[in-house]
JSON list of C-alpha atoms in Angstrom, two decimals:
[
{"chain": "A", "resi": 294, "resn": "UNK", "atom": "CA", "xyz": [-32.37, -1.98, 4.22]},
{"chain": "A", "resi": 295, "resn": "UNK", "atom": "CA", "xyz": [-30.03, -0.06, 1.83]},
{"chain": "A", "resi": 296, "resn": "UNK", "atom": "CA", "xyz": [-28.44, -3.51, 0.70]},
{"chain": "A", "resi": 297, "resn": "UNK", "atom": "CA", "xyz": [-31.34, -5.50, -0.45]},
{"chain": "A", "resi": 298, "resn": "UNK", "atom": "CA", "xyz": [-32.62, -2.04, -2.25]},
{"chain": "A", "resi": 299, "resn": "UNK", "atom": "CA", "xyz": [-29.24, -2.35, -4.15]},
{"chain": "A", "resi": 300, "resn": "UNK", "atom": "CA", "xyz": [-29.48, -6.09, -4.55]},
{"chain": "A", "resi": 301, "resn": "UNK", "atom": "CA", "xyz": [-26.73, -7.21, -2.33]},
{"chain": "A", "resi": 302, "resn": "UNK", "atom": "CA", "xyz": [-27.89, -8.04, 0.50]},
{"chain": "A", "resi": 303, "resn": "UNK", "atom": "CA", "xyz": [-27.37, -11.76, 0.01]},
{"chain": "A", "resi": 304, "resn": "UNK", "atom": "CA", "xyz": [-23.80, -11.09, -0.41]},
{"chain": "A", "resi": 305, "resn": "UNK", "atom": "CA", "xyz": [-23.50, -11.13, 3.25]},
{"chain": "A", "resi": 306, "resn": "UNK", "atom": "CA", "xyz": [-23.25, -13.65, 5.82]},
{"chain": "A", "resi": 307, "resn": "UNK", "atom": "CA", "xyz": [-24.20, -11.12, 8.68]},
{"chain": "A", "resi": 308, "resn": "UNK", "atom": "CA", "xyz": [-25.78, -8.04, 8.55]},
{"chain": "A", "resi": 309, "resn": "UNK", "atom": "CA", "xyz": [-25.67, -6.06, 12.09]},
{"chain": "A", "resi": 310, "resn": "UNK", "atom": "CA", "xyz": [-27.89, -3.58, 12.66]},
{"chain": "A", "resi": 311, "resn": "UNK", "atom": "CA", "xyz": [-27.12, -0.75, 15.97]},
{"chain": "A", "resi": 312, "resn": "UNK", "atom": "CA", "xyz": [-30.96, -1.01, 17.28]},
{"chain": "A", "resi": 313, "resn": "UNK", "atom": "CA", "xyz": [-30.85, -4.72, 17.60]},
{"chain": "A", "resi": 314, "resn": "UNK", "atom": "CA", "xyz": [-27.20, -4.47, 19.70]},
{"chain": "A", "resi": 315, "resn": "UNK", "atom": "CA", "xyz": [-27.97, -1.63, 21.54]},
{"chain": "A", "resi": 316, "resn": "UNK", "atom": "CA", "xyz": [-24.83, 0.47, 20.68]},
{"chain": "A", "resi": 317, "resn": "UNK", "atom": "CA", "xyz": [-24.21, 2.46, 17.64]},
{"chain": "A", "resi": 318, "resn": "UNK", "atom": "CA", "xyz": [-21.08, 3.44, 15.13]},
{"chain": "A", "resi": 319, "resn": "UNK", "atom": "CA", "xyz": [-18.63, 4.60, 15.68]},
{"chain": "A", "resi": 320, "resn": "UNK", "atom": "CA", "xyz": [-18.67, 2.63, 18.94]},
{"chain": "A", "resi": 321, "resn": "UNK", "atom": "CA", "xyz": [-15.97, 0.06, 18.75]},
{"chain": "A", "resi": 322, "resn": "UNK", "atom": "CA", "xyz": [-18.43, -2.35, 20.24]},
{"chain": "A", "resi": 323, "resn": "UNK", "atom": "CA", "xyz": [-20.88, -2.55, 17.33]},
{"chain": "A", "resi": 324, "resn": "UNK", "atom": "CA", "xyz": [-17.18, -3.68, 15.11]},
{"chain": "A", "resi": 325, "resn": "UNK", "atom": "CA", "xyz": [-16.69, -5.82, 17.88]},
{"chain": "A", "resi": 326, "resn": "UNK", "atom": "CA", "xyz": [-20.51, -7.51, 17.64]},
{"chain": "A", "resi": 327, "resn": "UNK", "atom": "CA", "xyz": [-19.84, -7.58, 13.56]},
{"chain": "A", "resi": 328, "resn": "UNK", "atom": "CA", "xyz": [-16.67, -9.31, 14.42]},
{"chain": "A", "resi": 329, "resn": "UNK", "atom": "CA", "xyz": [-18.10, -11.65, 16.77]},
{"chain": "A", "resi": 330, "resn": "UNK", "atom": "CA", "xyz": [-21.13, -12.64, 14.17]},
{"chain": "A", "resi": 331, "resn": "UNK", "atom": "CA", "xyz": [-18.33, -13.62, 11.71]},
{"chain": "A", "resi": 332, "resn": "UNK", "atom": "CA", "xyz": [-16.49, -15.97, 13.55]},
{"chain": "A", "resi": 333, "resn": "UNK", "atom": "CA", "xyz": [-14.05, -13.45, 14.80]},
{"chain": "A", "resi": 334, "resn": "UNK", "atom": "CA", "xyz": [-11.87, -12.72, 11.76]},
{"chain": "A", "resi": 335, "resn": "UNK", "atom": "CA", "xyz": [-8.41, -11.29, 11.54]},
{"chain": "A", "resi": 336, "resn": "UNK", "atom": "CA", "xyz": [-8.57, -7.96, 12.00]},
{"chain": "A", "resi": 337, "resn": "UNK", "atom": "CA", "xyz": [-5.88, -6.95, 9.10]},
{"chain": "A", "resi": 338, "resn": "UNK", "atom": "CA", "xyz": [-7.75, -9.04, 6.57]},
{"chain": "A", "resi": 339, "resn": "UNK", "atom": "CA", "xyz": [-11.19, -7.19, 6.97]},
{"chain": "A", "resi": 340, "resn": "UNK", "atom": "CA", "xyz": [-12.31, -4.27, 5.45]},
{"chain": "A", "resi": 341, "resn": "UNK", "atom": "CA", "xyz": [-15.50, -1.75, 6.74]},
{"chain": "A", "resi": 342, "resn": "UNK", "atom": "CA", "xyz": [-17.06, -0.10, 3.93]},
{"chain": "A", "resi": 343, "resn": "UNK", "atom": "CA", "xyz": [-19.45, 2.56, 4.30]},
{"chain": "A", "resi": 344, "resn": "UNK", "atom": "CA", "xyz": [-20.49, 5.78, 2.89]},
{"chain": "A", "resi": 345, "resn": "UNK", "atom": "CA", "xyz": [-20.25, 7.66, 6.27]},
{"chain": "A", "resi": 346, "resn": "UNK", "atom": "CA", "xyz": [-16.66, 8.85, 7.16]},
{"chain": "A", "resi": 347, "resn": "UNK", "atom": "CA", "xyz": [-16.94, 9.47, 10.83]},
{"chain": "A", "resi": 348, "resn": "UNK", "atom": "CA", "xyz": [-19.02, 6.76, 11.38]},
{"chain": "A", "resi": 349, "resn": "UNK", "atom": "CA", "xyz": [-18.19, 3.81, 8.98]},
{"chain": "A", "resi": 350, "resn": "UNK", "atom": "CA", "xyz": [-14.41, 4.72, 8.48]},
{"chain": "A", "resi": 351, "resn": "UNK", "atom": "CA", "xyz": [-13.39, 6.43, 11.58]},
{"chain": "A", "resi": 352, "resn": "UNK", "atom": "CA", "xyz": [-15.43, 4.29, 14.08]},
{"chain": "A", "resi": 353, "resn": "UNK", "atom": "CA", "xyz": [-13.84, 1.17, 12.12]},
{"chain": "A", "resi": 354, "resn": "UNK", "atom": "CA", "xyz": [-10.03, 2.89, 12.12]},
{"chain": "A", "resi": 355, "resn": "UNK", "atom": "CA", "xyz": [-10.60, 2.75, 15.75]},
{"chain": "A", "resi": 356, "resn": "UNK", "atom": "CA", "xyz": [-11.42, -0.31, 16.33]},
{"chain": "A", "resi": 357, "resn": "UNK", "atom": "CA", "xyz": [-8.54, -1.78, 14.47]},
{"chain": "A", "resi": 358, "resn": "UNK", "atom": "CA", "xyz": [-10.18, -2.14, 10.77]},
{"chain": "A", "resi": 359, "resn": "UNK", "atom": "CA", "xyz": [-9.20, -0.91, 7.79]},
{"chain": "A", "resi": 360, "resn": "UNK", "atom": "CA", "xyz": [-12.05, 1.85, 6.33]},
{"chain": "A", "resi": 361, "resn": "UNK", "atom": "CA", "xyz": [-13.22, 2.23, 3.18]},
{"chain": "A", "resi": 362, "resn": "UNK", "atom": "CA", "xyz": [-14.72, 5.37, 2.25]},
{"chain": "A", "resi": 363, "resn": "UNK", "atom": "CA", "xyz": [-17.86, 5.07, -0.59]},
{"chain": "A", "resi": 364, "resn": "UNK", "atom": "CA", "xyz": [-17.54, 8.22, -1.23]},
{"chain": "A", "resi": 365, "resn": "UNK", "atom": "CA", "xyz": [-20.55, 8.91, -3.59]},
{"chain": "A", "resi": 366, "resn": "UNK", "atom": "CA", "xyz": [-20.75, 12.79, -3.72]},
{"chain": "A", "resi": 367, "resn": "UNK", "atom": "CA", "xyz": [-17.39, 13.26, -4.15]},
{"chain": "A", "resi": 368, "resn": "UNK", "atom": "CA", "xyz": [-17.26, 15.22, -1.09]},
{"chain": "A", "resi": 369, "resn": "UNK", "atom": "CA", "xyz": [-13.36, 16.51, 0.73]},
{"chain": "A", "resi": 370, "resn": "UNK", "atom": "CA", "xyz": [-12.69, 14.25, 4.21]},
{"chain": "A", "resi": 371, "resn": "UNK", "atom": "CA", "xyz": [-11.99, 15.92, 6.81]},
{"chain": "A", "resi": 372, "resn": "UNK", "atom": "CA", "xyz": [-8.76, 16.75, 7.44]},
{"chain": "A", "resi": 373, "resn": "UNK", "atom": "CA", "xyz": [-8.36, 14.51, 11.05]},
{"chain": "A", "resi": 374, "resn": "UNK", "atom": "CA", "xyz": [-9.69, 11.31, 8.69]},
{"chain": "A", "resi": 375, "resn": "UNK", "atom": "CA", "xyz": [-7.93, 9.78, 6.54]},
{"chain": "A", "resi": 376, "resn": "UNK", "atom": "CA", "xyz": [-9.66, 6.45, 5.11]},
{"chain": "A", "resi": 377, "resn": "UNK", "atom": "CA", "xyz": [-7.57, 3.40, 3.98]},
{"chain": "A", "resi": 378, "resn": "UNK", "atom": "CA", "xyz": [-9.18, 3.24, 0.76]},
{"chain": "A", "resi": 379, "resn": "UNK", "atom": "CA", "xyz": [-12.15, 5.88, -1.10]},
{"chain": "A", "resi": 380, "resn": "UNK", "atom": "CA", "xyz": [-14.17, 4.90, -3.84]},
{"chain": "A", "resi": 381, "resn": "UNK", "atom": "CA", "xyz": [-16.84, 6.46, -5.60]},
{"chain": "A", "resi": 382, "resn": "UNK", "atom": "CA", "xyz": [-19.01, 3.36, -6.49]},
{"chain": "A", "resi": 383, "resn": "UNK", "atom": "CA", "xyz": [-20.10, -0.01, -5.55]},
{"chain": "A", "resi": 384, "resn": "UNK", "atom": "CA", "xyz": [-18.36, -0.65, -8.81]},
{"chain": "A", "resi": 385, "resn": "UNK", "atom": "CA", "xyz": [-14.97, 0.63, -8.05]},
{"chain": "A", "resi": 386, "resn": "UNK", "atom": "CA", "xyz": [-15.51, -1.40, -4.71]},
{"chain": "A", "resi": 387, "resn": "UNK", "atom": "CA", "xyz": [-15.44, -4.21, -6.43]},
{"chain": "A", "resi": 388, "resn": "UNK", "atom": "CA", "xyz": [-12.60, -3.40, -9.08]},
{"chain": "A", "resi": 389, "resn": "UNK", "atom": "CA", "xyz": [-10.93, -2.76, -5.48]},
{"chain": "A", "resi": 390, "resn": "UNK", "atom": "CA", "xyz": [-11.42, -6.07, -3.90]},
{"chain": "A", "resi": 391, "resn": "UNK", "atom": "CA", "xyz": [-10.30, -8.11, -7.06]},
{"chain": "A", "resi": 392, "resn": "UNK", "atom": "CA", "xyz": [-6.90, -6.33, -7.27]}
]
């Protein structure tokens, strides 16, 4: 998993993984399982990161979640996407979530 190689995967309380549900992003059902494994939390306090736009942000956007864009080539969204948030590193995630 991309989170323990980056040493942060026990930052998480749940980790969901499309193989194991059956459905994958952008599906709003695999936001809905993520949901679900958390206890159900208010939609308009969480936050999807991921690095894919269509997948992570879009499929997120649609299923009533903010998305954050980790945006680590630097590369233009398209123009039909437009994430809540873009940052270019785990870093700047994190100056993020503290403000």
């Amino acid at each position: 998993l991309r989170l323990e190689r980056c040493g942060v995967a026990h930052y998480f309380d749940s980790l969901v993984i499309s193989e194991q549900v059956g459905v994958a992003k952008p599906h709003p059902a695999i936001f809905d399982h993520a949901l679900a494994s958390l206890g159900h939390p208010i939609k308009a306090k969480t936050l999807m990161v991921g690095d894919n736009i269509v997948a992570d942000v879009k499929g997120a956007q649609n299923a009533g979640l903010a998305g954050c864009w980790l945006n680590h080539q630097q590369a233009t969204a398209p123009v039909d996407i437009q994430p809540d948030y873009t940052v270019a590193s785990l870093n700047e995630l994190q100056q993020l979530l503290l403000a």
